[in-house]
Coordinates of C-alpha atoms in Angstrom, one line a residue:
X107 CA 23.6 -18.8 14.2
X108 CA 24.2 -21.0 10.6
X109 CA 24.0 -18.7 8.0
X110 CA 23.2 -20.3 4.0
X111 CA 23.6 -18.6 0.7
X112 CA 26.7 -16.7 -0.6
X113 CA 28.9 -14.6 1.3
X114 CA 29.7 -11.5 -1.4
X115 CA 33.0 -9.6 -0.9
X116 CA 32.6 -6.2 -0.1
X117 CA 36.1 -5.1 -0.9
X118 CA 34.9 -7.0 -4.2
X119 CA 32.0 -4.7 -4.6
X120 CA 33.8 -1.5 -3.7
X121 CA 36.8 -2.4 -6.5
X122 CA 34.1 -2.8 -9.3
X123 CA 32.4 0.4 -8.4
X124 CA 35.6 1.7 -8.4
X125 CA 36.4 0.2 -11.8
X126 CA 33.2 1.7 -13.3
X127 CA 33.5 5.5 -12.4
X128 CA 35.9 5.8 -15.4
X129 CA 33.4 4.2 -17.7
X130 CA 30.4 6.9 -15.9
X131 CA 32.3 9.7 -16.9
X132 CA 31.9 8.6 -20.0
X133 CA 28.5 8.5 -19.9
X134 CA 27.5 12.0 -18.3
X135 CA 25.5 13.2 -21.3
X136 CA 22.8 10.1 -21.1
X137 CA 22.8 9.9 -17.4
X138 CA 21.2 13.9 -17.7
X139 CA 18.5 12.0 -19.3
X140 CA 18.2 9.1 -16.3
X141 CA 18.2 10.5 -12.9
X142 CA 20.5 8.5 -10.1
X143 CA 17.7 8.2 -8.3
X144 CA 15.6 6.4 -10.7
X145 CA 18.1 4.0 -12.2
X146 CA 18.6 2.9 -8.3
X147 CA 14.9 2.6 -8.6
X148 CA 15.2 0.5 -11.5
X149 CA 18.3 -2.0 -10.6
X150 CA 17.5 -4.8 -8.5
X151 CA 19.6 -5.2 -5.6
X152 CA 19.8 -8.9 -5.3
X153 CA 19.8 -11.1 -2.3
X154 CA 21.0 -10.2 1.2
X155 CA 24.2 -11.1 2.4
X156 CA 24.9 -12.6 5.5
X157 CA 27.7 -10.5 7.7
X158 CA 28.6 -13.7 10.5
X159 CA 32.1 -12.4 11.5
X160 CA 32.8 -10.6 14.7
X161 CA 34.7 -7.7 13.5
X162 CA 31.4 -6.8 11.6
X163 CA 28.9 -7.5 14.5
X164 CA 31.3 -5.8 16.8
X165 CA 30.8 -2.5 14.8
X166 CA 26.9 -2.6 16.2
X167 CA 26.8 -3.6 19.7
X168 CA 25.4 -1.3 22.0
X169 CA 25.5 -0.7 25.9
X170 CA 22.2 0.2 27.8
X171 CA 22.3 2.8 30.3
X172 CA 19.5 3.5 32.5
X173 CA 18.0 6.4 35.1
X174 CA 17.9 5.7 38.1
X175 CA 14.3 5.1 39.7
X176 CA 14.5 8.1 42.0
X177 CA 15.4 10.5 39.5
X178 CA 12.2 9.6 37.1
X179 CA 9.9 9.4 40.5
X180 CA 11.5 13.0 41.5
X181 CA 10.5 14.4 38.2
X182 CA 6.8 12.5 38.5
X183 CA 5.8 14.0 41.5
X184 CA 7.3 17.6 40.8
X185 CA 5.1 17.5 38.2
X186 CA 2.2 16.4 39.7
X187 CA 1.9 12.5 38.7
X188 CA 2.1 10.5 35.8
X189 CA -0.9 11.4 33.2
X190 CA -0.2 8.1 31.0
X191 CA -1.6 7.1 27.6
X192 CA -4.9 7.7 28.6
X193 CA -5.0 10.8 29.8
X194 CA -3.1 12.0 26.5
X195 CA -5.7 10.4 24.2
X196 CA -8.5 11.8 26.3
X197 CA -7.3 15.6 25.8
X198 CA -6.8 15.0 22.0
X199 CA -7.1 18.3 20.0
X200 CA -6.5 17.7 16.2
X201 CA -8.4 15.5 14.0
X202 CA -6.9 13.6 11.1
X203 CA -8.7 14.2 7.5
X204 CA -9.7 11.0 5.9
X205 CA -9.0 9.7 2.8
X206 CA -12.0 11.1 0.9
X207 CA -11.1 15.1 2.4
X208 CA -7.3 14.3 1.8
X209 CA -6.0 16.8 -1.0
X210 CA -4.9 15.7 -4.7
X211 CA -1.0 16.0 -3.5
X212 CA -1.2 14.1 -0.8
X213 CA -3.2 11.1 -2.6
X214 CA -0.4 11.5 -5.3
X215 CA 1.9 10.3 -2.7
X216 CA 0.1 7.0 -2.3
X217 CA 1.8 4.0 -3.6
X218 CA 0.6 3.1 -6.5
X219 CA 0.9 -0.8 -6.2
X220 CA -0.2 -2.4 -3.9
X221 CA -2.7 0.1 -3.2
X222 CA -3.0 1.6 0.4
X223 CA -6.4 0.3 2.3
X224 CA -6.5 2.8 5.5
X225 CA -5.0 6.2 5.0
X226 CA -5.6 9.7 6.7
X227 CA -4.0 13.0 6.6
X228 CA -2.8 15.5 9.1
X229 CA -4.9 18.6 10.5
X230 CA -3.6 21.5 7.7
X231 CA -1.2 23.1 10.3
X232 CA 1.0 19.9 10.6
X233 CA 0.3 18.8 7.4
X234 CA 1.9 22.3 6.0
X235 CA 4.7 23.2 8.3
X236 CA 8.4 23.1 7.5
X237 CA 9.3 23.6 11.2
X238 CA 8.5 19.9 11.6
X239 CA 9.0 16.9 9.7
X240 CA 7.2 13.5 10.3
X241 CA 9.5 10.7 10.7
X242 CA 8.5 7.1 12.1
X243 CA 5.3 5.3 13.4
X244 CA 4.6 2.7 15.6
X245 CA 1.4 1.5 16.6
X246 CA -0.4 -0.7 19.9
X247 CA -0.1 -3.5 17.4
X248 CA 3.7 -3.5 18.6
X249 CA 3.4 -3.1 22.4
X250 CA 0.6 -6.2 22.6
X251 CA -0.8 -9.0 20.3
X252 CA -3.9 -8.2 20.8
X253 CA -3.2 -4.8 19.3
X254 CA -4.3 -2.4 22.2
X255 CA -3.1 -0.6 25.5
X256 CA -5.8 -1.1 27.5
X257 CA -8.8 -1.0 25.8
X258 CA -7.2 1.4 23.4
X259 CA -6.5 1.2 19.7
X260 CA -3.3 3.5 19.4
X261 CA -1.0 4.6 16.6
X262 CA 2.3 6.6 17.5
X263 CA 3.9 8.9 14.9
X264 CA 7.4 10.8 15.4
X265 CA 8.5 13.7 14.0
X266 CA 11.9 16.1 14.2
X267 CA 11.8 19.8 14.1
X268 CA 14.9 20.0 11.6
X269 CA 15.5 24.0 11.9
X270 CA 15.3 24.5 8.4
X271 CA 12.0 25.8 7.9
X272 CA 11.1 29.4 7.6
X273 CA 11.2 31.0 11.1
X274 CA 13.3 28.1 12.6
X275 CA 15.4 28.9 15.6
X276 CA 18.8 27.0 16.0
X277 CA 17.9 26.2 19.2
X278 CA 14.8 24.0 18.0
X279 CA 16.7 22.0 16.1
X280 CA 16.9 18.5 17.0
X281 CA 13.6 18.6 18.7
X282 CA 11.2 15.3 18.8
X283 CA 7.4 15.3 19.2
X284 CA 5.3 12.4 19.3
X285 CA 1.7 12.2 18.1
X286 CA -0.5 9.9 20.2
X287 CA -2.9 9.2 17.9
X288 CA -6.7 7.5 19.7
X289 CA -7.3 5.1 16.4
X290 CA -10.1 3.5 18.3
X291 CA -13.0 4.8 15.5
X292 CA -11.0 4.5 12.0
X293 CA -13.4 6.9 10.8
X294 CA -12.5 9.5 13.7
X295 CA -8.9 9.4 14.4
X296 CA -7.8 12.2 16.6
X297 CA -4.5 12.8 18.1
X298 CA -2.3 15.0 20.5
X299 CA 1.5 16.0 20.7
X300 CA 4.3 14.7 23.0
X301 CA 7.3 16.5 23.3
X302 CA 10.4 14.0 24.5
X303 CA 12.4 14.8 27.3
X304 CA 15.5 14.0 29.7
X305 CA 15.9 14.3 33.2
X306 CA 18.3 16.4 34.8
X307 CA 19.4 17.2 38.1
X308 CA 18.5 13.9 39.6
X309 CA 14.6 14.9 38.5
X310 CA 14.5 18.2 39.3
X311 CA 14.3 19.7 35.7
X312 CA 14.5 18.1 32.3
X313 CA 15.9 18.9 28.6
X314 CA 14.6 18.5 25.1
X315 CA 15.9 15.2 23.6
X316 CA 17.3 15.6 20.5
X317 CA 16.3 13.0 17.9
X318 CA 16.0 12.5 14.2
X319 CA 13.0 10.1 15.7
X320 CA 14.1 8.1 12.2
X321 CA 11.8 5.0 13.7
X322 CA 10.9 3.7 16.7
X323 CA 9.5 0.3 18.5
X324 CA 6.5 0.3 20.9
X325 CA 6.8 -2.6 22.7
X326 CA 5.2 -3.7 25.5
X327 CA 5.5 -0.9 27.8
X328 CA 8.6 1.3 26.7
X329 CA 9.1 3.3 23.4
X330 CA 12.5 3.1 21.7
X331 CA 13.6 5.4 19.1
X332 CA 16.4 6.8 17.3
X333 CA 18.8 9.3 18.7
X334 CA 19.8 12.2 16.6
X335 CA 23.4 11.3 14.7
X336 CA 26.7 12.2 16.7
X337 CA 24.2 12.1 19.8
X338 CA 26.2 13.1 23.6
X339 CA 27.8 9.6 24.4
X340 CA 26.9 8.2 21.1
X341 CA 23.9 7.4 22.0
X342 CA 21.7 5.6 19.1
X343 CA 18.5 4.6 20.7
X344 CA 16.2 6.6 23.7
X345 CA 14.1 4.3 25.6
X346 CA 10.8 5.8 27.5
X347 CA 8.4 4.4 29.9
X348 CA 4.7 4.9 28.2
X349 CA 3.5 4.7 31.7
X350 CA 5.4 7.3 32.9
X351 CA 3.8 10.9 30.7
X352 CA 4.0 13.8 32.4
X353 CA 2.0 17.4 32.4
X354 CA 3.3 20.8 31.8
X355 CA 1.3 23.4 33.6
X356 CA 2.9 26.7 31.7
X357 CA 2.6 27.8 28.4
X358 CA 5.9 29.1 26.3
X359 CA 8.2 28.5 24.2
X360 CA 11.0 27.5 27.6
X361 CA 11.8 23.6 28.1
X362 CA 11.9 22.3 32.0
X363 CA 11.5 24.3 34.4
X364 CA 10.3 28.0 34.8
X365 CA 10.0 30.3 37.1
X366 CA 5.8 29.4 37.5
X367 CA 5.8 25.6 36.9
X368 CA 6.9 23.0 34.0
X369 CA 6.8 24.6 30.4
X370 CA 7.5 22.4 27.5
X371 CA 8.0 24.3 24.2
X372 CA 4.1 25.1 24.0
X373 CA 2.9 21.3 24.4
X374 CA 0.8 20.2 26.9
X375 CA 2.2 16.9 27.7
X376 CA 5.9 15.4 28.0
X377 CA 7.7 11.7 28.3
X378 CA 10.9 11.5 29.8
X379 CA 13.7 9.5 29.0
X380 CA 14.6 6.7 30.9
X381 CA 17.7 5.4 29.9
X382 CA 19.7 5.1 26.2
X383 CA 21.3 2.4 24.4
X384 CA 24.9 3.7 23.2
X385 CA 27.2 2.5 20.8
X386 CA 30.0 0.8 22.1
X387 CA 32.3 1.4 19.0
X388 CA 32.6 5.2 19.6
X389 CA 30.8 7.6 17.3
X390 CA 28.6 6.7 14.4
X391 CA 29.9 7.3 10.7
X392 CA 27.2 8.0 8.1
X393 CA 29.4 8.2 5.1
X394 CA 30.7 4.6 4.8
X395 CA 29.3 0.5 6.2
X396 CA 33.4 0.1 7.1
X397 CA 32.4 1.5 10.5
X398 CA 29.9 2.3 13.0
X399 CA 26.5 2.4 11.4
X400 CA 24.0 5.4 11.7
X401 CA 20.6 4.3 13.0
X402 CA 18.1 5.0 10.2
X403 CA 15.2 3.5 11.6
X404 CA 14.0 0.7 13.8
X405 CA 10.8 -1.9 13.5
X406 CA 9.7 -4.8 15.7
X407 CA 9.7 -8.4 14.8
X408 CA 7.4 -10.8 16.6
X409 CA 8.2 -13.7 14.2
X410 CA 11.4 -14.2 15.9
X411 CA 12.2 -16.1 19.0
X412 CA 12.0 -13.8 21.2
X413 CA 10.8 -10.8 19.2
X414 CA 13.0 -8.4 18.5
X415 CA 14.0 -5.0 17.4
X416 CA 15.3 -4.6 13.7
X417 CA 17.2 -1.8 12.3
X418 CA 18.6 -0.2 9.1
X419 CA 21.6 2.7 8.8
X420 CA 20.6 4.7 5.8
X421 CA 23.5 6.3 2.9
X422 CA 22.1 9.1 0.1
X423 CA 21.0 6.6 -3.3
X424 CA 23.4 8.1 -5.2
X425 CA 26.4 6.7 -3.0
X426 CA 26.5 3.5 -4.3
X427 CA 27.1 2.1 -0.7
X428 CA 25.9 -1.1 0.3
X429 CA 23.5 -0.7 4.0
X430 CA 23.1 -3.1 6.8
X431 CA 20.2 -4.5 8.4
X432 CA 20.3 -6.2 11.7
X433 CA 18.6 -6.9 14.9
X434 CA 18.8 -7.0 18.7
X435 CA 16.7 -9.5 20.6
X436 CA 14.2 -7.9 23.3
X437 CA 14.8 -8.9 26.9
X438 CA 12.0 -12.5 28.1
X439 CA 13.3 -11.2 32.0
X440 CA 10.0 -10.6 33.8
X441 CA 11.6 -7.3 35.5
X442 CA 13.0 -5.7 32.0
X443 CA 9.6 -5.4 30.0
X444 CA 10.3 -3.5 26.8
X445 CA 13.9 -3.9 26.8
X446 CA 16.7 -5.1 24.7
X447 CA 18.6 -8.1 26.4
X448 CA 21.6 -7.8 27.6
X449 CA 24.7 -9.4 29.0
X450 CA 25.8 -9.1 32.8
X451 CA 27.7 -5.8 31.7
X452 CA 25.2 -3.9 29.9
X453 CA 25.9 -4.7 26.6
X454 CA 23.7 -5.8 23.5
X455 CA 25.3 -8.0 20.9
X456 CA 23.4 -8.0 17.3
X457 CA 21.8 -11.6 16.8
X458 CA 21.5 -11.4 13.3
X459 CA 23.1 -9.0 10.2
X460 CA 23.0 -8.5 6.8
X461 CA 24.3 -5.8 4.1
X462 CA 21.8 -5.0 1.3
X463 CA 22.7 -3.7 -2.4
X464 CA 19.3 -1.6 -2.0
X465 CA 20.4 2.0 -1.6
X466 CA 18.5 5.1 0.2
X467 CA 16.9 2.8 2.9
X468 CA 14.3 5.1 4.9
X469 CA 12.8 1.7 7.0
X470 CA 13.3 -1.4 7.3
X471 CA 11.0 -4.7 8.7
X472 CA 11.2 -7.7 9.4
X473 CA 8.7 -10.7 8.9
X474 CA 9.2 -14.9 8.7
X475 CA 5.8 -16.3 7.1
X476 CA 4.5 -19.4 8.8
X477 CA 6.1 -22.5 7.8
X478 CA 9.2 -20.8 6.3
X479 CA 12.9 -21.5 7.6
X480 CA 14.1 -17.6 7.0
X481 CA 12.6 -14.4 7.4
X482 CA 12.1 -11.7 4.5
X483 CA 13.2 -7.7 4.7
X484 CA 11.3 -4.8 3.8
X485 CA 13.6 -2.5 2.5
X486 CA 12.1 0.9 1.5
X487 CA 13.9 2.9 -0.5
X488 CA 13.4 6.8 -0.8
X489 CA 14.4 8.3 -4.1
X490 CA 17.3 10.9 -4.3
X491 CA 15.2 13.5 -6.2
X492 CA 12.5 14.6 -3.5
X493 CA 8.7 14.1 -4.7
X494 CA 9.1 10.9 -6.7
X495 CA 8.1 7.8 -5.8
X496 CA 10.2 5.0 -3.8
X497 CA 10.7 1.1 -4.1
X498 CA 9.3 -1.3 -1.4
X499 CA 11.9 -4.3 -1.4
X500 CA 11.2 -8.0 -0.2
X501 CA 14.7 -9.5 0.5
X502 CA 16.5 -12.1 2.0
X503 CA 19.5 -14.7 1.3
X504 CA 18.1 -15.8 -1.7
X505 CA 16.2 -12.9 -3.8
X506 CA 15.1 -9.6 -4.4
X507 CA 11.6 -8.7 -5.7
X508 CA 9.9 -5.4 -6.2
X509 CA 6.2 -4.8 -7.5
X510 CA 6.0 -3.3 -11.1
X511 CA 3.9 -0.5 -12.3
X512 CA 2.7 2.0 -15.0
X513 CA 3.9 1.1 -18.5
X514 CA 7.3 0.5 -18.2
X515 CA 6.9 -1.5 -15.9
X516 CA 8.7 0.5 -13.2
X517 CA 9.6 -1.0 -9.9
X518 CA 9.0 3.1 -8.7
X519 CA 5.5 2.1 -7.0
X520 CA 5.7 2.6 -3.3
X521 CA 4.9 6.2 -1.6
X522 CA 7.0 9.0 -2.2
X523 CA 9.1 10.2 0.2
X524 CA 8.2 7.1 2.7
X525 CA 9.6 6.8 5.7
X526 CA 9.5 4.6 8.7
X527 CA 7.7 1.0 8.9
X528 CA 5.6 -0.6 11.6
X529 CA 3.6 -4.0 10.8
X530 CA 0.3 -4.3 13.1
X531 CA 0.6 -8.5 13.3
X532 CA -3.5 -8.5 14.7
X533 CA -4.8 -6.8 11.2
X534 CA -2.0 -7.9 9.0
X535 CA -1.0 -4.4 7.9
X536 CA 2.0 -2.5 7.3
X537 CA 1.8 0.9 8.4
X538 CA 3.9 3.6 7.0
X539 CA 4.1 7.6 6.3
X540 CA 4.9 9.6 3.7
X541 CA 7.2 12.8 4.8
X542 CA 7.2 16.0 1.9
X543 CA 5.1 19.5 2.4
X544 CA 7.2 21.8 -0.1
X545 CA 6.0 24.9 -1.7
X546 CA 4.2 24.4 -5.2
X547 CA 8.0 25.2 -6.9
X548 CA 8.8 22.2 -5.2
X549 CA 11.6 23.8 -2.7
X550 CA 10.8 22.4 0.3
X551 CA 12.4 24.7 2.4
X552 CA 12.1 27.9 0.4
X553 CA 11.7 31.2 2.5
X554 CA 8.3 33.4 2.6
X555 CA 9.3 37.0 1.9
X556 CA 6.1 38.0 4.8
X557 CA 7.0 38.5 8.3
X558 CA 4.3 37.0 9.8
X559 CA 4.9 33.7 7.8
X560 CA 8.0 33.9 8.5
X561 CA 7.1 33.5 12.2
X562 CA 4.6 30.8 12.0
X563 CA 6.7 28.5 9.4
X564 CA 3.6 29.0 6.9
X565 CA 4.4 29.8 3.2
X566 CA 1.9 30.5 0.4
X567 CA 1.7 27.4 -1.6
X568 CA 2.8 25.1 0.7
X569 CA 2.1 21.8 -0.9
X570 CA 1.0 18.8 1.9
X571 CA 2.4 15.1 1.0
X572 CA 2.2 13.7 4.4
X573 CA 0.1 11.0 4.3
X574 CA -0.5 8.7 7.5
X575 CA -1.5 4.9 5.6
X576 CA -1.8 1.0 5.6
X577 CA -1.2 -1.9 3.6
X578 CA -1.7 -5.0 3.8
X579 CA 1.6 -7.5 4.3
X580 CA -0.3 -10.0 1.8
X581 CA -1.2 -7.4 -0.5
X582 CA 2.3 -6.3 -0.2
X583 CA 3.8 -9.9 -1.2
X584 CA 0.9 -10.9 -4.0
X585 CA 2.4 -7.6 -6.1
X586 CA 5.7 -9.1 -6.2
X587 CA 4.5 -12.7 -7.3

């Protein structure tokens, strides 16, 4: 692939960083009055640049390993058959609050330019809990053109249960949930949770899969998401067969199987992995781009040819380190729907990479308009300091823009806390999420001194953030102009 533009040094970029931390010292006293986080906000990272050589595409390439058919047929008919999307949208037991019944904190965490069209809010028991924090989205707009399964309208969200929240048990952390959310009546939108699984004992039980859930792809028939960091076999990506969910028929708090049936950790419904994509360059290293990158997140791209799966590895904004964006073409083999493509041993090479001065990247997407020669990347970057809001970048090999807001013209307009991106190519609109519930100190993770809140994760004054909301992609790119 012919790459234009400049190609920056990064041993360049790290010297002058290097050369400037005597001159920061310096300058403690004024930066207590300017936060790291918003003078990331306000710098502008400049155009991408293009990373062509092998010994940095080597650092991302991956090797898929699959389950064997048996095994995920085992498990099926232990359980009783494969329920599938519909029969999970069917049984749907919370209901989303729309905007207009969406509290003042959680409106606050709207952008405020461009303005959000479409957004709803959790039922108050998600939208409160600490136990569990919402991650990624993707939506049926990914997995078809004409943006349904079926006859279904559907929008995925993941979330990780990070053990941190009051009455957390070690042994929870790690966990991943999916809500399958029926979107067909955008004034109704009701939804149900799916815990993720693995396979064991060639299908005769199954384990929680441990995942950050930082983003994941919906595409055509499988799901693809992010493995947890320092994953078993450094695995980065879970793949899972949306035809192939699966029902637990006992109630507790036990995953796989128990002594009376299939129990799931208190859901009703699982999805078992089948297969991974692992990095072939050992463990992932989140504290430098030198090495093997951290999945962040992960989007799809159907403005490439072939569409394909673009990710992001993620650094705190105060580090100063530049991130990479790439992506991994999807499989056009009629027998490998949903997957990435592969050479005859297993492995996935990145088509196409790129390191970004834009710092705290929570998601990432891709998107070439018609008629241009290169794509643009949405970068969204997540503040440091929790509760403020982040910075929705357009880049590519020649720019950076940013809209601007309030009177200082701030580029500090996208949602707080955002995480994850998904773009729904049949309406046009991004879709996103917004993260935070913290108590009204703003200590997101701050113990309840009751018993009884301390067993069900809720805490008096628990403040909800988590908003569930779409954008326009025009709307997005007429702010920066």
């Amino acid at each position: 692939m012919a790459y234009r533009g400049k190609h920056r040094r990064r041993k360049k970029g790290r010297a002058l960083r290097a050369s400037l931390a005597g001159t920061a010292l310096a300058l403690t006293v004024a930066a207590g009055l300017i936060s790291t986080s918003q003078a990331a906000s306000s710098d502008n990272p400049g155009a991408l640049t293009a990373l062509s050589s092998s010994s940095e595409t080597d650092k991302l390439e991956l090797h898929e390993n699959l389950v064997g058919q048996d095994t995920l047929d085992t498990l099926a008919s232990g359980m009783g058959g494969n329920v599938g999307v519909d029969g999970v949208l069917k049984n749907a037991n919370h209901t989303m609050r729309n905007r207009a019944d969406c509290g003042a904190s959680e409106e606050a965490a709207l952008p405020v330019e461009p303005a959000a069209t479409r957004a709803y809010c959790w039922a108050d028991s998600d939208a409160r809990t600490q136990k569990w924090q919402p991650q990624s989205v993707t939506t049926s707009g990914d997995s078809d053109e004409d943006g349904r399964w079926g006859s279904n309208r559907v929008i995925l969200s993941g979330w990780t249960h990070d053990g941190q929240g009051a009455g957390a048990q070690e042994e929870d952390q790690g966990l991943a949930r999916v809500a399958f959310i029926d979107a067909n009546d955008p004034g109704n939108l009701k939804y149900r949770w799916v815990l993720l699984v693995a396979p064991l004992d060639g299908g005769k039980n199954f384990e929680a899969v441990r995942s950050r859930i930082g983003g994941m792809v919906w595409y055509q028939d499988k799901l693809i998401v992010t493995a947890r960091n320092g994953a078993a076999g450094n695995d980065a990506l879970f793949v899972f067969d949306m035809n192939r969910i699966l029902r637990a028929d006992v109630v507790s708090g036990a995953v796989g199987r128990v002594k009376d049936g299939w129990s799931a950790h208190g859901y009703r419904y699982v999805m078992p992995a089948m297969g991974s994509y692992s990095l072939t360059g050992g463990a992932c290293d989140a504290t430098t781009n030198d090495r093997v990158p951290c999945f962040a997140s992960v989007s799809l791209d159907r403005t490439s040819t072939p569409d394909s799966l673009v990710a992001n590895e993620w650094f705190r904004p105060d580090s100063g380190e530049p991130g990479r964006v790439w992506r991994y073409d999807y499989s056009s083999a009629g027998d490998r729907t949903g997957l990435l493509a592969t050479d005859a041993g297993g492995r996935v090479r990145a088509d196409e990479a790129y390191e970004t001065d834009a710092v705290g990247l929570q998601g990432v997407l891709s998107h070439r308009p018609n008629g241009a020669s290169e794509p643009n990347w949405y970068t969204g970057h997540a503040p440091d300091a929790r509760g403020e809001h982040g910075t929705l970048w357009r880049q590519n090999e020649s720019a950076a823009k940013a809209a601007k807001c309030g009177a200082e013209e701030s580029y500090a307009c996208w949602g707080r806390d955002t995480e994850a991106m998904s773009y729904w190519q049949e309406t046009g609109e991004l879709w996103t999420l917004t993260g935070r519930a913290a108590t009204a100190s703003g200590r997101a993770n701050e113990l309840p001194e009751r018993a009884a809140d301390r067993a069900t994760a809720w805490q008096p004054g628990t403040v909800s953030e988590r908003v569930l909301y779409a954008v326009p992609l025009s709307s997005v790119d007429r702010s920066l102009e």
